[in-house]
Coordinates of C-alpha atoms (C1' of nucleotides) in Angstrom, one line a residue:
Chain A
X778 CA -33.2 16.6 -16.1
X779 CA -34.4 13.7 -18.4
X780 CA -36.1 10.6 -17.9
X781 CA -33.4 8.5 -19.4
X782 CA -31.8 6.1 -17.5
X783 CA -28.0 6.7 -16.7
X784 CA -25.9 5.1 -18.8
X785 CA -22.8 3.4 -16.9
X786 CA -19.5 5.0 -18.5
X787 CA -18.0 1.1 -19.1
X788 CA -21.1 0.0 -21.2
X789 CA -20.8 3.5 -23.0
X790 CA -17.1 3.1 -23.5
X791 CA -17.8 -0.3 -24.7
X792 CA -20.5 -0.3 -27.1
X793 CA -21.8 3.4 -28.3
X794 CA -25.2 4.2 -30.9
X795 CA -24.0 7.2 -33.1
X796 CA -26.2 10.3 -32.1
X797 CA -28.0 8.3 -29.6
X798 CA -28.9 10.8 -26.4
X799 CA -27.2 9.4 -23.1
X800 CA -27.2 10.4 -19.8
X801 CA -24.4 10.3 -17.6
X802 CA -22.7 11.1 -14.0
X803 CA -19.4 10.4 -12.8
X804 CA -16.8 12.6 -11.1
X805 CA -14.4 15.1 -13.1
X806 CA -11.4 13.8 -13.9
X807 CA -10.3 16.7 -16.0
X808 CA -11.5 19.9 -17.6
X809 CA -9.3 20.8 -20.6
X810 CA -9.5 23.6 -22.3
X811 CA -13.0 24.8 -21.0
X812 CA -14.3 22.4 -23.2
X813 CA -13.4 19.1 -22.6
X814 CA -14.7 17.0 -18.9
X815 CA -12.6 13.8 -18.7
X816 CA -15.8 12.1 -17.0
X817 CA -15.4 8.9 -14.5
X818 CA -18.0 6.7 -12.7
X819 CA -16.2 4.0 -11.7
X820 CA -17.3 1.8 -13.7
X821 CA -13.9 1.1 -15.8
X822 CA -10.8 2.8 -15.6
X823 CA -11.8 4.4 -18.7
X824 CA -12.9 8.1 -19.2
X825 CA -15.5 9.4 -21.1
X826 CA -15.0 12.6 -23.0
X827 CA -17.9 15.3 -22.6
X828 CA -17.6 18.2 -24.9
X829 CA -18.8 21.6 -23.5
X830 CA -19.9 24.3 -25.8
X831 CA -18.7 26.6 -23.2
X832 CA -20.3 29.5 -25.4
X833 CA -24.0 27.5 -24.6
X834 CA -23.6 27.6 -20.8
X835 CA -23.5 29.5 -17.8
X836 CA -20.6 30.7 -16.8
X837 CA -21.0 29.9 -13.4
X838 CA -22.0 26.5 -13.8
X839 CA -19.1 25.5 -15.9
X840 CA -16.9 27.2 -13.1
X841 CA -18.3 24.6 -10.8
X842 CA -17.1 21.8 -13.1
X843 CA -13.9 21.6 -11.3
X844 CA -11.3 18.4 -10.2
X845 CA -13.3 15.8 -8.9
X846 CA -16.6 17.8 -8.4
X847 CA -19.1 15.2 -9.1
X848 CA -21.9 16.0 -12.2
X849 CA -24.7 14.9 -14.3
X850 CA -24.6 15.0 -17.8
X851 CA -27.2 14.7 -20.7
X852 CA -25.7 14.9 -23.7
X853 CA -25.3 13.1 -27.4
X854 CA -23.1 10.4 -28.6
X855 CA -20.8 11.2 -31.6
X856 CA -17.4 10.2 -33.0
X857 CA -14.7 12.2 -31.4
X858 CA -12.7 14.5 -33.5
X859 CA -10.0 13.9 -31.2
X860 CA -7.5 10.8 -31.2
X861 CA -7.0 10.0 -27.4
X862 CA -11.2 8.1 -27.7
X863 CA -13.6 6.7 -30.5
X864 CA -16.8 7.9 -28.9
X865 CA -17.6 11.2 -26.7
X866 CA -20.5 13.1 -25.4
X867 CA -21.5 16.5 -26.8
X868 CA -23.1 17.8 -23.8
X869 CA -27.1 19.2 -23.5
X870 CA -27.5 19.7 -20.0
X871 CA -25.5 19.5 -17.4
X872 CA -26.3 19.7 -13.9
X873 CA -23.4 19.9 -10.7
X874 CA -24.4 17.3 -8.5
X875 CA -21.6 17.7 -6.0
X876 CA -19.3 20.5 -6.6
X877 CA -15.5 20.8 -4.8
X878 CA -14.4 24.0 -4.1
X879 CA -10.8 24.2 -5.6
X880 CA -9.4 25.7 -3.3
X881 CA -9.9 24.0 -0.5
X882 CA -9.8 20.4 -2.0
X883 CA -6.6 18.3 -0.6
X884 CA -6.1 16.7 -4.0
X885 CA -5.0 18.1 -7.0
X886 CA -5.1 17.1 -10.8
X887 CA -1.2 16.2 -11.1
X888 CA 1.0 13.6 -9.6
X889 CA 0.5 12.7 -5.7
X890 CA 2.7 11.0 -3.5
X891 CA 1.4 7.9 -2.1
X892 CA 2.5 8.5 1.3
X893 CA 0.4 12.0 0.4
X894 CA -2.8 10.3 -0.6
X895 CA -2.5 7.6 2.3
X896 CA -3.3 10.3 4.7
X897 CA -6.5 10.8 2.6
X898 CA -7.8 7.8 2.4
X899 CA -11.7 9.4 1.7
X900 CA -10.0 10.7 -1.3
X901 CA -7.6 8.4 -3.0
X902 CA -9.7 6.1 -4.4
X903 CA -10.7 8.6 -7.3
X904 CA -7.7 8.5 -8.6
X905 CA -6.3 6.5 -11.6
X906 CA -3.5 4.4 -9.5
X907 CA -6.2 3.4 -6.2
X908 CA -9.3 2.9 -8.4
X909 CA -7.4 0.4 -10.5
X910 CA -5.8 -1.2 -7.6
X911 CA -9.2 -1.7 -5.6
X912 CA -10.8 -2.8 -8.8
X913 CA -8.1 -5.6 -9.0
X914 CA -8.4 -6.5 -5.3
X915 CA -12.1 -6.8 -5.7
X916 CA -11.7 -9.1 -8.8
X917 CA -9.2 -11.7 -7.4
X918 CA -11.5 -11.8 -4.4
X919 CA -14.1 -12.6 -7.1
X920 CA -11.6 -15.0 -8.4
X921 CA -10.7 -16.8 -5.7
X922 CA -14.7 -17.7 -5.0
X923 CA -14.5 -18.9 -8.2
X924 CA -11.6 -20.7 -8.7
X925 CA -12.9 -22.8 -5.5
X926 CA -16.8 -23.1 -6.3
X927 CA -15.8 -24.4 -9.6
X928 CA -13.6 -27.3 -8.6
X929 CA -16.4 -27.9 -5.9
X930 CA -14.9 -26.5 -2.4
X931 CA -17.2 -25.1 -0.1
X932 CA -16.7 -21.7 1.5
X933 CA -16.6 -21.7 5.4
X934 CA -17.2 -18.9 8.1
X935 CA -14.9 -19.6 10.3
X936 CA -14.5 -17.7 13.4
X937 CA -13.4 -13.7 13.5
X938 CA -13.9 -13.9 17.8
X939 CA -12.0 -17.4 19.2
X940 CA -11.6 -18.7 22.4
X941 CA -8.5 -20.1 21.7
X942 CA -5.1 -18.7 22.0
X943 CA -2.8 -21.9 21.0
X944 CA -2.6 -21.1 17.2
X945 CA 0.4 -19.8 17.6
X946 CA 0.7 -17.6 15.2
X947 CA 1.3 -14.4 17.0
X948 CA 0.4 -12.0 19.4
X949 CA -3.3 -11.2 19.5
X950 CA -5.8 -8.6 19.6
X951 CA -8.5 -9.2 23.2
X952 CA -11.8 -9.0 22.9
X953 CA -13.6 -8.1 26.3
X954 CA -16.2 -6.0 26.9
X955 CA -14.3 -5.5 30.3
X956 CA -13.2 -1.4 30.8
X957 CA -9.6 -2.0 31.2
X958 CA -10.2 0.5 34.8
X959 CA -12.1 -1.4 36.6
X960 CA -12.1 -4.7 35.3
X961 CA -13.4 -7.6 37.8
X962 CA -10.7 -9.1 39.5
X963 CA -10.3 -12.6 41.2
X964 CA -8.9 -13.2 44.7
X965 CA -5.7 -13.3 43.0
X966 CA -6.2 -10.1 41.6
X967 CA -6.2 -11.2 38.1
X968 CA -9.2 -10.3 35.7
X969 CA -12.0 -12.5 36.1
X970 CA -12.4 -13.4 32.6
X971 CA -15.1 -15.9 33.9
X972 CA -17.2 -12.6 34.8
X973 CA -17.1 -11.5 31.0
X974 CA -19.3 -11.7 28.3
X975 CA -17.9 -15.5 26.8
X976 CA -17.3 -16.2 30.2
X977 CA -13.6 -16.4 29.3
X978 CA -10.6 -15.3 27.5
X979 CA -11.0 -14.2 23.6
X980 CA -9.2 -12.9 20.8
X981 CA -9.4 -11.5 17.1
X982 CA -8.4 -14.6 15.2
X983 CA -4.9 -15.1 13.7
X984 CA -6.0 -17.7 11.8
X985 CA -9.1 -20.0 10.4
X986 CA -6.9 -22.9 10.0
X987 CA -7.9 -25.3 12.9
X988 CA -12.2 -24.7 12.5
X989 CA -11.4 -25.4 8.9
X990 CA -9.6 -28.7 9.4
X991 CA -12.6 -29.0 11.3
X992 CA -14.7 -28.4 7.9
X993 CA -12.2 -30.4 5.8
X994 CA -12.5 -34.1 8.0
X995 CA -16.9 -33.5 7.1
X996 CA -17.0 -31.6 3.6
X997 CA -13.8 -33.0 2.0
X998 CA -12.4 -30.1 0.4
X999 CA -13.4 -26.5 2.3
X1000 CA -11.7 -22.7 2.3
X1001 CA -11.8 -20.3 4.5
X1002 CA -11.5 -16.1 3.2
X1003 CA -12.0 -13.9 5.8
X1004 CA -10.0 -10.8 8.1
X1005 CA -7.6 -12.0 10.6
X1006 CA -5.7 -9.8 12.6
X1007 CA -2.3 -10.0 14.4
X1008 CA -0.7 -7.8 17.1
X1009 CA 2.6 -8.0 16.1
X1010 CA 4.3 -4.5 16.0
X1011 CA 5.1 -5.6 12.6
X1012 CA 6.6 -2.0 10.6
X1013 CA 6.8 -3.6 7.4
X1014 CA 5.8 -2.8 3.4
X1015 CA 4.2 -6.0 3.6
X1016 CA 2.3 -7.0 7.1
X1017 CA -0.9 -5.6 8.6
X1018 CA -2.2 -5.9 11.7
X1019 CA -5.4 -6.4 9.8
X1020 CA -5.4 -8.5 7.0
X1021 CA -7.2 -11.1 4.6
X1022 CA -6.2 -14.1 4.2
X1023 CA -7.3 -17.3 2.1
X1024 CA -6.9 -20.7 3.6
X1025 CA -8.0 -24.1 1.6
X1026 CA -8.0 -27.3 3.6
X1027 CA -8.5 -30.2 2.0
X1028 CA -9.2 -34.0 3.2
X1029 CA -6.6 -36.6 1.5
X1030 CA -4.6 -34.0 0.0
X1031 CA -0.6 -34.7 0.9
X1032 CA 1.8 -32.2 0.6
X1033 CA 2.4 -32.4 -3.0
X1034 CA -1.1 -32.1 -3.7
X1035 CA -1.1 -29.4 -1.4
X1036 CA 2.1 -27.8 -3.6
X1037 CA -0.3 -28.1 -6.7
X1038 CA -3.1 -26.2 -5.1
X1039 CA -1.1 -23.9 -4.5
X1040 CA 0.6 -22.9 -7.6
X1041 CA -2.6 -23.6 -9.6
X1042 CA -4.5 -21.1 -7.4
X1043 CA -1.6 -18.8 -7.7
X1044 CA -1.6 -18.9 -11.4
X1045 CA -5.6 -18.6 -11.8
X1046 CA -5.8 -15.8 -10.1
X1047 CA -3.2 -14.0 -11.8
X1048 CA -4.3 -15.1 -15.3
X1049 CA -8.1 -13.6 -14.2
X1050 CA -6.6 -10.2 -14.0
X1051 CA -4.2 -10.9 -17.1
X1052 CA -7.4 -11.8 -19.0
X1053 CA -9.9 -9.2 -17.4
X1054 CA -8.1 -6.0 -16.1
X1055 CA -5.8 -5.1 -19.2
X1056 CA -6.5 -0.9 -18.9
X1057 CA -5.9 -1.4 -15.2
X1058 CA -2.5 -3.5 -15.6
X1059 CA -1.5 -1.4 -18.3
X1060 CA -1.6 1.4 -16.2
X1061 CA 0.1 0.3 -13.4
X1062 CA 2.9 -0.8 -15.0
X1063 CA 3.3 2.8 -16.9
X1064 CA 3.3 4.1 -13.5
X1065 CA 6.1 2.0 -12.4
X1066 CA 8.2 2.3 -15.2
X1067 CA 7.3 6.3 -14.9
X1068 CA 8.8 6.4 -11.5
X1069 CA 11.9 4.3 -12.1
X1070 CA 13.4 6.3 -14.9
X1071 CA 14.5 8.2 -11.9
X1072 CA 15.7 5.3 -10.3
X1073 CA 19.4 3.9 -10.3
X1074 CA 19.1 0.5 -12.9
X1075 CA 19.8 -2.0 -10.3
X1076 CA 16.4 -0.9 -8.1
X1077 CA 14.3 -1.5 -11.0
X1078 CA 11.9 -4.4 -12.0
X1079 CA 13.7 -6.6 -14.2
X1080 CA 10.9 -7.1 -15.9
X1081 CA 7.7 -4.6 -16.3
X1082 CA 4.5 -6.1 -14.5
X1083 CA 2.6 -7.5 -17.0
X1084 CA 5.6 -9.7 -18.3
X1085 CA 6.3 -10.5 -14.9
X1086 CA 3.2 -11.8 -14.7
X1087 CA 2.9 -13.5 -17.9
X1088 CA 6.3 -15.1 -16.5
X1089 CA 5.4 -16.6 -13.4
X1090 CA 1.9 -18.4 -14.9
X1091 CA 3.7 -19.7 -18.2
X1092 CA 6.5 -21.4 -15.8
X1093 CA 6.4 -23.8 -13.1
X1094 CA 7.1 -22.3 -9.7
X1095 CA 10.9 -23.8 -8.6
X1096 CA 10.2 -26.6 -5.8
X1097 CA 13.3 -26.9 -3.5
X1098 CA 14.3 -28.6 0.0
X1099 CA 14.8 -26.5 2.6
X1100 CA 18.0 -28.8 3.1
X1101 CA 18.9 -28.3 -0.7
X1102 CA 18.1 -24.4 0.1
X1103 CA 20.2 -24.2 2.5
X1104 CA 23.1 -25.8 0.5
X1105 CA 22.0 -23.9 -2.8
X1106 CA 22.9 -20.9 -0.2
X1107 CA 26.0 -21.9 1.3
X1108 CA 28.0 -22.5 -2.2
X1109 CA 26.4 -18.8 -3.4
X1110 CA 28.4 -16.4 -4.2
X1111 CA 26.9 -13.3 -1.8
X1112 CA 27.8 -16.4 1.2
X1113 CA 31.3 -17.1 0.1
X1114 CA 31.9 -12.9 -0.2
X1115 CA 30.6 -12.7 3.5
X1116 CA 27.5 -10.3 1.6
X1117 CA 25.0 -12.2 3.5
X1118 CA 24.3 -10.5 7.0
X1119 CA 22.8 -13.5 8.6
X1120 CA 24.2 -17.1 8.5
X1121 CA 23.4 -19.7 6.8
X1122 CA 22.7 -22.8 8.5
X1123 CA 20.9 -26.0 8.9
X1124 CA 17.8 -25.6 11.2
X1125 CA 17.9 -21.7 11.4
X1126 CA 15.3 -20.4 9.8
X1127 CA 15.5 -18.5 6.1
X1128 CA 16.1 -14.0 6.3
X1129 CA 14.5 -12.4 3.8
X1130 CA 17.9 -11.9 2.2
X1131 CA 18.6 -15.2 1.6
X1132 CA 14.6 -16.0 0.3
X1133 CA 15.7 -13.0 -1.6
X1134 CA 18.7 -14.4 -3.2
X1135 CA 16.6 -17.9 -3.8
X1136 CA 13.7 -15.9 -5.8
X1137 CA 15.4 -13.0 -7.3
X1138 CA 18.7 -14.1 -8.3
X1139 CA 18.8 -17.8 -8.7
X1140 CA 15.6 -19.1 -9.5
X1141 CA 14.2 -16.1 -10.8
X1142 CA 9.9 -16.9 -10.3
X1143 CA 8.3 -17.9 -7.8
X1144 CA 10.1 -20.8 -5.3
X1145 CA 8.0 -23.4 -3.0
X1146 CA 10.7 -23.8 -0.3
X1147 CA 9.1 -27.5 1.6
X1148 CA 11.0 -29.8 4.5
X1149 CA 12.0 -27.5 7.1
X1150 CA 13.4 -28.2 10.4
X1151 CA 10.6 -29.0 12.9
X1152 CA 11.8 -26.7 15.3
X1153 CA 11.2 -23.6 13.4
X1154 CA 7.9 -24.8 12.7
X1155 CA 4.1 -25.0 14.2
X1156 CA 3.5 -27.8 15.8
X1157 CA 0.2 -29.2 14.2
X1158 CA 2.8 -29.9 10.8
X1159 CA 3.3 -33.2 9.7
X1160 CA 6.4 -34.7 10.7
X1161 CA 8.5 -36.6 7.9
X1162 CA 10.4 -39.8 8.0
X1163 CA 13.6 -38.6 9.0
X1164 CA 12.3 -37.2 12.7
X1165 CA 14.2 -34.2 12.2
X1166 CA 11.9 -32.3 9.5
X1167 CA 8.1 -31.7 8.8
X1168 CA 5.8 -31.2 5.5
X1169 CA 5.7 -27.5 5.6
X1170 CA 5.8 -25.4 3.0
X1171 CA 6.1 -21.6 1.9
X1172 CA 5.8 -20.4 -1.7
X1173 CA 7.8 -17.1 -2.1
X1174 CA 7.3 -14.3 -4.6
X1175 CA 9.9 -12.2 -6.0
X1176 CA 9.8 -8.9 -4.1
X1177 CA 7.7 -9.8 -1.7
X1178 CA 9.0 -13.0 -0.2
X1179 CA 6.6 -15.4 1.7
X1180 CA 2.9 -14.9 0.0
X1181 CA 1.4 -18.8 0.6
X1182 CA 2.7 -20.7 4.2
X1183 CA 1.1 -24.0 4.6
X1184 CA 1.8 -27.9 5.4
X1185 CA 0.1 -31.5 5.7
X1186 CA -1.0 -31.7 9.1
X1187 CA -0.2 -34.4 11.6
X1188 CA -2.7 -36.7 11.1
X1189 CA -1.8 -39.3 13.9
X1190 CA -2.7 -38.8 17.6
X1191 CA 0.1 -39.7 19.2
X1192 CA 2.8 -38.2 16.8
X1193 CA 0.8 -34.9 17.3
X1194 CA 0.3 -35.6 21.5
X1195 CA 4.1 -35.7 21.7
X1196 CA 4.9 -32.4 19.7
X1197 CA 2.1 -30.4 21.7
X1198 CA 4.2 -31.9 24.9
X1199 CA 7.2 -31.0 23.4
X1200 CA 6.2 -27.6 22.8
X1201 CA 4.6 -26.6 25.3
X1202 CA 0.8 -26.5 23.6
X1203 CA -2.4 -27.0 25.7
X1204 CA -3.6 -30.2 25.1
X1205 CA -7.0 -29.3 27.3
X1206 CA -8.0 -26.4 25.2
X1207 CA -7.1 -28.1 21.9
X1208 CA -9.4 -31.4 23.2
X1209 CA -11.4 -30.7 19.7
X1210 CA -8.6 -30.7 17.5
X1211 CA -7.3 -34.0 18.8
X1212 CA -10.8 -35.5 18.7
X1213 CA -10.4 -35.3 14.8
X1214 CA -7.9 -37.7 15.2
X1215 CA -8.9 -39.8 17.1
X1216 CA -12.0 -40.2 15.1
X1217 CA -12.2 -40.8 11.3
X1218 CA -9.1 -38.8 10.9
X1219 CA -7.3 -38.6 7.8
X1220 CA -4.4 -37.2 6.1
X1221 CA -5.7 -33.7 5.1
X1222 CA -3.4 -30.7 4.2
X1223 CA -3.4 -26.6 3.5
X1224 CA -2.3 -23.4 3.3
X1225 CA -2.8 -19.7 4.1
X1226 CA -2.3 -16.8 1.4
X1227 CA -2.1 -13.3 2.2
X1228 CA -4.9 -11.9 0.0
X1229 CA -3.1 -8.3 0.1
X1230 CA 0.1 -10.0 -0.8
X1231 CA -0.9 -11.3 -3.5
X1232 CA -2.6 -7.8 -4.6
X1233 CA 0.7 -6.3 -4.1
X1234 CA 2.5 -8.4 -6.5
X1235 CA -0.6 -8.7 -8.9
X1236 CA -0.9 -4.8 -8.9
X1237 CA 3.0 -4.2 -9.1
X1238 CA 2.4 -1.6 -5.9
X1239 CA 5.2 -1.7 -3.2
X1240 CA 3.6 -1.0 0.2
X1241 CA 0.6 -3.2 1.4
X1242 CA -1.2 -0.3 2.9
X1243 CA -1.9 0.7 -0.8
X1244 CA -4.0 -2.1 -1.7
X1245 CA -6.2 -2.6 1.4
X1246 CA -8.9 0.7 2.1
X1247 CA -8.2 1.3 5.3
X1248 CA -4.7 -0.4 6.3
X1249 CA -4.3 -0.6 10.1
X1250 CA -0.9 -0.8 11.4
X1251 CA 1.0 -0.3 14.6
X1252 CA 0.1 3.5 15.7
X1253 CA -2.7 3.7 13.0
X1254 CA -6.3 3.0 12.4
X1255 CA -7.5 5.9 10.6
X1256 CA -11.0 6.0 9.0
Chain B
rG923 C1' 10.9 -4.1 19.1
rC924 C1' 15.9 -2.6 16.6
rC925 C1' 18.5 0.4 12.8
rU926 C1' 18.7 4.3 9.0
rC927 C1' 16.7 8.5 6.6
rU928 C1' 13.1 12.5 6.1
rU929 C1' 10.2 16.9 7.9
rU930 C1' 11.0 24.3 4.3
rA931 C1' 4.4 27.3 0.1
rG932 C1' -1.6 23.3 -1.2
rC933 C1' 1.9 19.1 -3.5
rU934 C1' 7.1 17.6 -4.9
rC935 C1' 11.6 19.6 -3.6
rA936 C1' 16.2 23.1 -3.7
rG937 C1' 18.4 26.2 0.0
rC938 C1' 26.3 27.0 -0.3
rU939 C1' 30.8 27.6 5.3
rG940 C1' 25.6 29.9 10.3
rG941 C1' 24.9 36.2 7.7
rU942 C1' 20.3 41.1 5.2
rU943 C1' 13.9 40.6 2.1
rA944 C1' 13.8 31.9 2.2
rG945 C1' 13.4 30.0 -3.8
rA946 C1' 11.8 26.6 -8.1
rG947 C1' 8.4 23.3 -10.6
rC948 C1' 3.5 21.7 -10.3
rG949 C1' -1.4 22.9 -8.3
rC950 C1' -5.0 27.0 -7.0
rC951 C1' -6.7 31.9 -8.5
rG952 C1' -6.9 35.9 -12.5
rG953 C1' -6.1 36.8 -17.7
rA954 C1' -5.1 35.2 -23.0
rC955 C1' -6.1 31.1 -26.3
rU956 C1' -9.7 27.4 -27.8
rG957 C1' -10.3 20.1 -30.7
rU958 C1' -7.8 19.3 -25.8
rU959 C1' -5.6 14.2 -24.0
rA960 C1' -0.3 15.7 -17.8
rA961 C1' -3.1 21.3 -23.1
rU962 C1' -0.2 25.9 -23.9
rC963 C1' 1.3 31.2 -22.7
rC964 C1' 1.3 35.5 -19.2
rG965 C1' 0.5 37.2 -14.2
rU966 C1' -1.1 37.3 -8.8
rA967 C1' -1.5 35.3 -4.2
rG968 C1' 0.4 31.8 -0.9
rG969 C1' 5.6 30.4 4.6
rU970 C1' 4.5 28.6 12.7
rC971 C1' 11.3 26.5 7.7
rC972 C1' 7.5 19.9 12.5
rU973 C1' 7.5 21.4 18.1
rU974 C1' 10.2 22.8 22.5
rG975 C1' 14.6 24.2 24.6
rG976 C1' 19.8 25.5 23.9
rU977 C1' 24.6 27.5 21.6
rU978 C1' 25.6 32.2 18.9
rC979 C1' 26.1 39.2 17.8
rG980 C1' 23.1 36.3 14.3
rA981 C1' 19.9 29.7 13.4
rG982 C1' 15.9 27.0 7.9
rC983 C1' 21.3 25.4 8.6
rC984 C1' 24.8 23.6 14.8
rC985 C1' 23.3 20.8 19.7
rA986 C1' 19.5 18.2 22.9
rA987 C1' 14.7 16.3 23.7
rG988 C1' 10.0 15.2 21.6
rA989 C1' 6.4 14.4 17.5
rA990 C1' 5.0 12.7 12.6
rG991 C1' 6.2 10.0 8.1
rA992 C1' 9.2 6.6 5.1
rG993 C1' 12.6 2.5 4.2
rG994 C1' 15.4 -1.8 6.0
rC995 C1' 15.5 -5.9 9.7
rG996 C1' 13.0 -9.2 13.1
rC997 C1' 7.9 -11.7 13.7
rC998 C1' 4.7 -13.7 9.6
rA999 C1' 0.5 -14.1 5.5

RNA sequence: GCCUCUUUAGCUCAGCUGGUUAGAGCGCCGGACUGUUAAUCCGUAGGUCCUUGGUUCGAGCCCAAGAAGAGGCGCCA
């Protein structure tokens, strides 16, 4: 068509020569009037604006510019007459790279369900709400990379495959190369994992935590961002059985220090959308407040997203007790009116109503809850003074609840001997892990962030299968 | 895993107390119009009422079982 090179439609949209000759391709987001192509690449969650001299082309081609077909356009650069853009294109040429017939295309030019465009995950992506979210997802990962390179942590690769199943933290997917008919049994008729291709047991991993402590005790201060996968039937807006997940582990850090990472990182990562996604923010949050005008007022936001967000970086997150939680709680009002469904007391562990009631009703942004009852907690966390708690800590979001679950660890071997005894974990299989204490070991600390989680609340979209491409879940692993 | 709700046109939904030919908006298609921004106006087509079984003179509607989807809870990130 021309020898020009193709103009992306952000760099157009950005900075435009008057009656310079551009050439562009992108898929149709619109075709108004027979004159006008709403044209996107990709590129930004801008359009550009073709105009069509319909009278100058072929009728068939221009019937071929329809939703979504994808096309090729050379055209001119000149100040639009119209007020919805500064610049458009007056098309020259234009060629249909990809058409989509119509009538057979699943999606149409007008407002689609998201459970509708779920099931068309090839699909959803071109449209305004999934392009903007997976251009957000892809920027905090950016983000994140960032925000660690620059204050000098070093990325590890921990694991996806681990031999290990004392993490604890959950059921898990097995990884055998074993068919599950005629699998090679022992005398005892169990499978003979020692016949299989690690020569033993292994799962997805549920966690990078422990190789990263690993990382921590040599390289100081080390993170880990990778998928991680948990069996859990788990039927949830917010849980995956496949998932990403962030996990900074850091040498000398206690658990305040730990508390700072993790509201800094919090914060960092929202203020890099704040400060680099504007069109995309500003369109999600039209598209929620769209949808709740139908709502009853008490469902809605309180706030739209982007002032939620300015909200929770220009304020320090609340940091509570879980003892001081728990008594916060007890003199509510919802637990005095009997509204709570669960109970409230010492060593149980929070419901989601009552981290509710902490985030959304009392406190109002975000809530670092530390100090729990050892009980309810993994045994590898640090154990307090008072023998009865340990240094863990979960930072809760409003509407989505836990988003950040970390501690200091147990740095000393005997303290962390006895509660491996005392619940029940392998001390053979975990030799490694208590080799760190026993040499050179150190007070050292982290925590694990839901990447999607934190999309969710950065994005302002309420089901966690909207902001991962292809979500798997229990009965589901489409595409 | 538990609880609740939903399933009717391509999409989103309405459908009265069980009663004749199941409707609307949007989308598609055809036409009109042509500086539009969710364009507008007119018109056409489009249905396994989720599936199976039952009750009934008669079932989209009632009953039973199943399937799919959504939400809440639990587990957690």
């Amino acid at each position: 068509m021309s020898s020009l090179r193709r103009t992306e439609i952000a760099s157009l949209l950005k900075e435009a020569t008057i009656n310079e000759d551009v050439l562009i391709k992108g898929w149709v987001r619109a075709f108004r009037a027979n004159r006008f192509i709403a044209l996107n690449d990709g590129s930004s969650f801008g359009n550009v604006q073709v105009v069509v001299d319909f009278e100058n082309f072929d009728e068939d081609l221009l019937k071929e510019i329809s939703f979504h077909s994808c096309i090729e356009v050379l055209g001119t650069v000149v100040e639009s007459q119209g007020a919805g853009q500064k610049y458009e294109v007056v098309a020259k040429e234009i060629k249909v790279l990809g058409a989509s017939n119509p009538d057979e295309y699943s999606l149409q030019p007008k407002k689609q369900t998201l459970e509708f465009l779920r099931e068309k995950a090839h699909f959803r992506m071109r449209t305004n709400t999934f392009s903007a979210v997976f251009r957000i997802r892809h920027a905090i990962a950016y983000a994140l990379h960032k925000f660690y390179h620059d204050r000098g942590y070093y990325y590890m690769h921990t694991p996806i495959i681990t031999g290990s199943d004392a993490e604890g933290a959950g059921e898990m997917f097995h990884v055998t190369t074993f068919s599950p008919d005629n699998a090679p049994r022992t005398e005892d008729g169990e499978v003979d994992y020692k016949k299989d291709f690690f020569g033993k047991q292994t799962n997805l991993t549920v966690s990078g935590q422990l190789q990263a402590e690993i990382a921590a005790l040599a390289l100081g201060k080390v993170y880990t961002f990778g998928p991680t996968f948990r069996a859990e039937n788990s039927n949830t807006t917010r849980h995956l059985a496949e998932f990403w997940m962030i996990e900074p582990e850091v040498a000398f850090n206690d658990i305040n220090d730990n508390m700072d990472l993790a509201e800094d990182f919090s914060k960092y990562l929202i203020n890099f959308i704040l400060d680099n996604y504007p069109e995309d923010l500003a369109f999600l949050e039209k598209r929620i407040l769209d949808m709740e005008k139908q709502m009853p007022k008490e469902q809605r936001r309180p706030m739209p997203l982007i002032e939620t967000l300015r909200f929770v970086v220009d304020n320090e997150f609340e940091r509570i007790t879980y003892t001081d939680a728990i008594n916060l709680l007890r003199n509510s009002k919802p637990y005095k009116k009997g509204k709570f469904e669960y109970d409230v007391e010492w060593g149980v562990d929070l419901q989601s109503e009552h981290e509710r009631w902490l985030v959304e009703k009392k406190f109002k942004k975000p809530v670092i809850v530390v100090d729990y009852p050892k009980d309810i907690k993994a045994f590898y966390m640090r154990q307090n003074d008072d023998e009865k708690t340990v240094a863990a800590m979960d930072v809760l979001f409003p509407g989505i609840g836990e988003v950040i679950g970390g501690s200091q660890r147990e740095e000393r071997h005997d303290l962390l001997v006895k509660r491996m005894q005392e619940m029940d974990v392998p001390e053979e299989e975990l030799s490694w892990y208590l080799d760190l204490r026993k040499f050179g070991g150190c007070p050292h600390a982290g925590f694990g962030m839901g990447f999607e989680r934190m999309v969710l609340f950065i994005t302002g979209m309420s089901n966690i299968r909207d902001v991962i491409p292809f979500p798997r879940t229990p009965g589901n692993a489409e595409f």
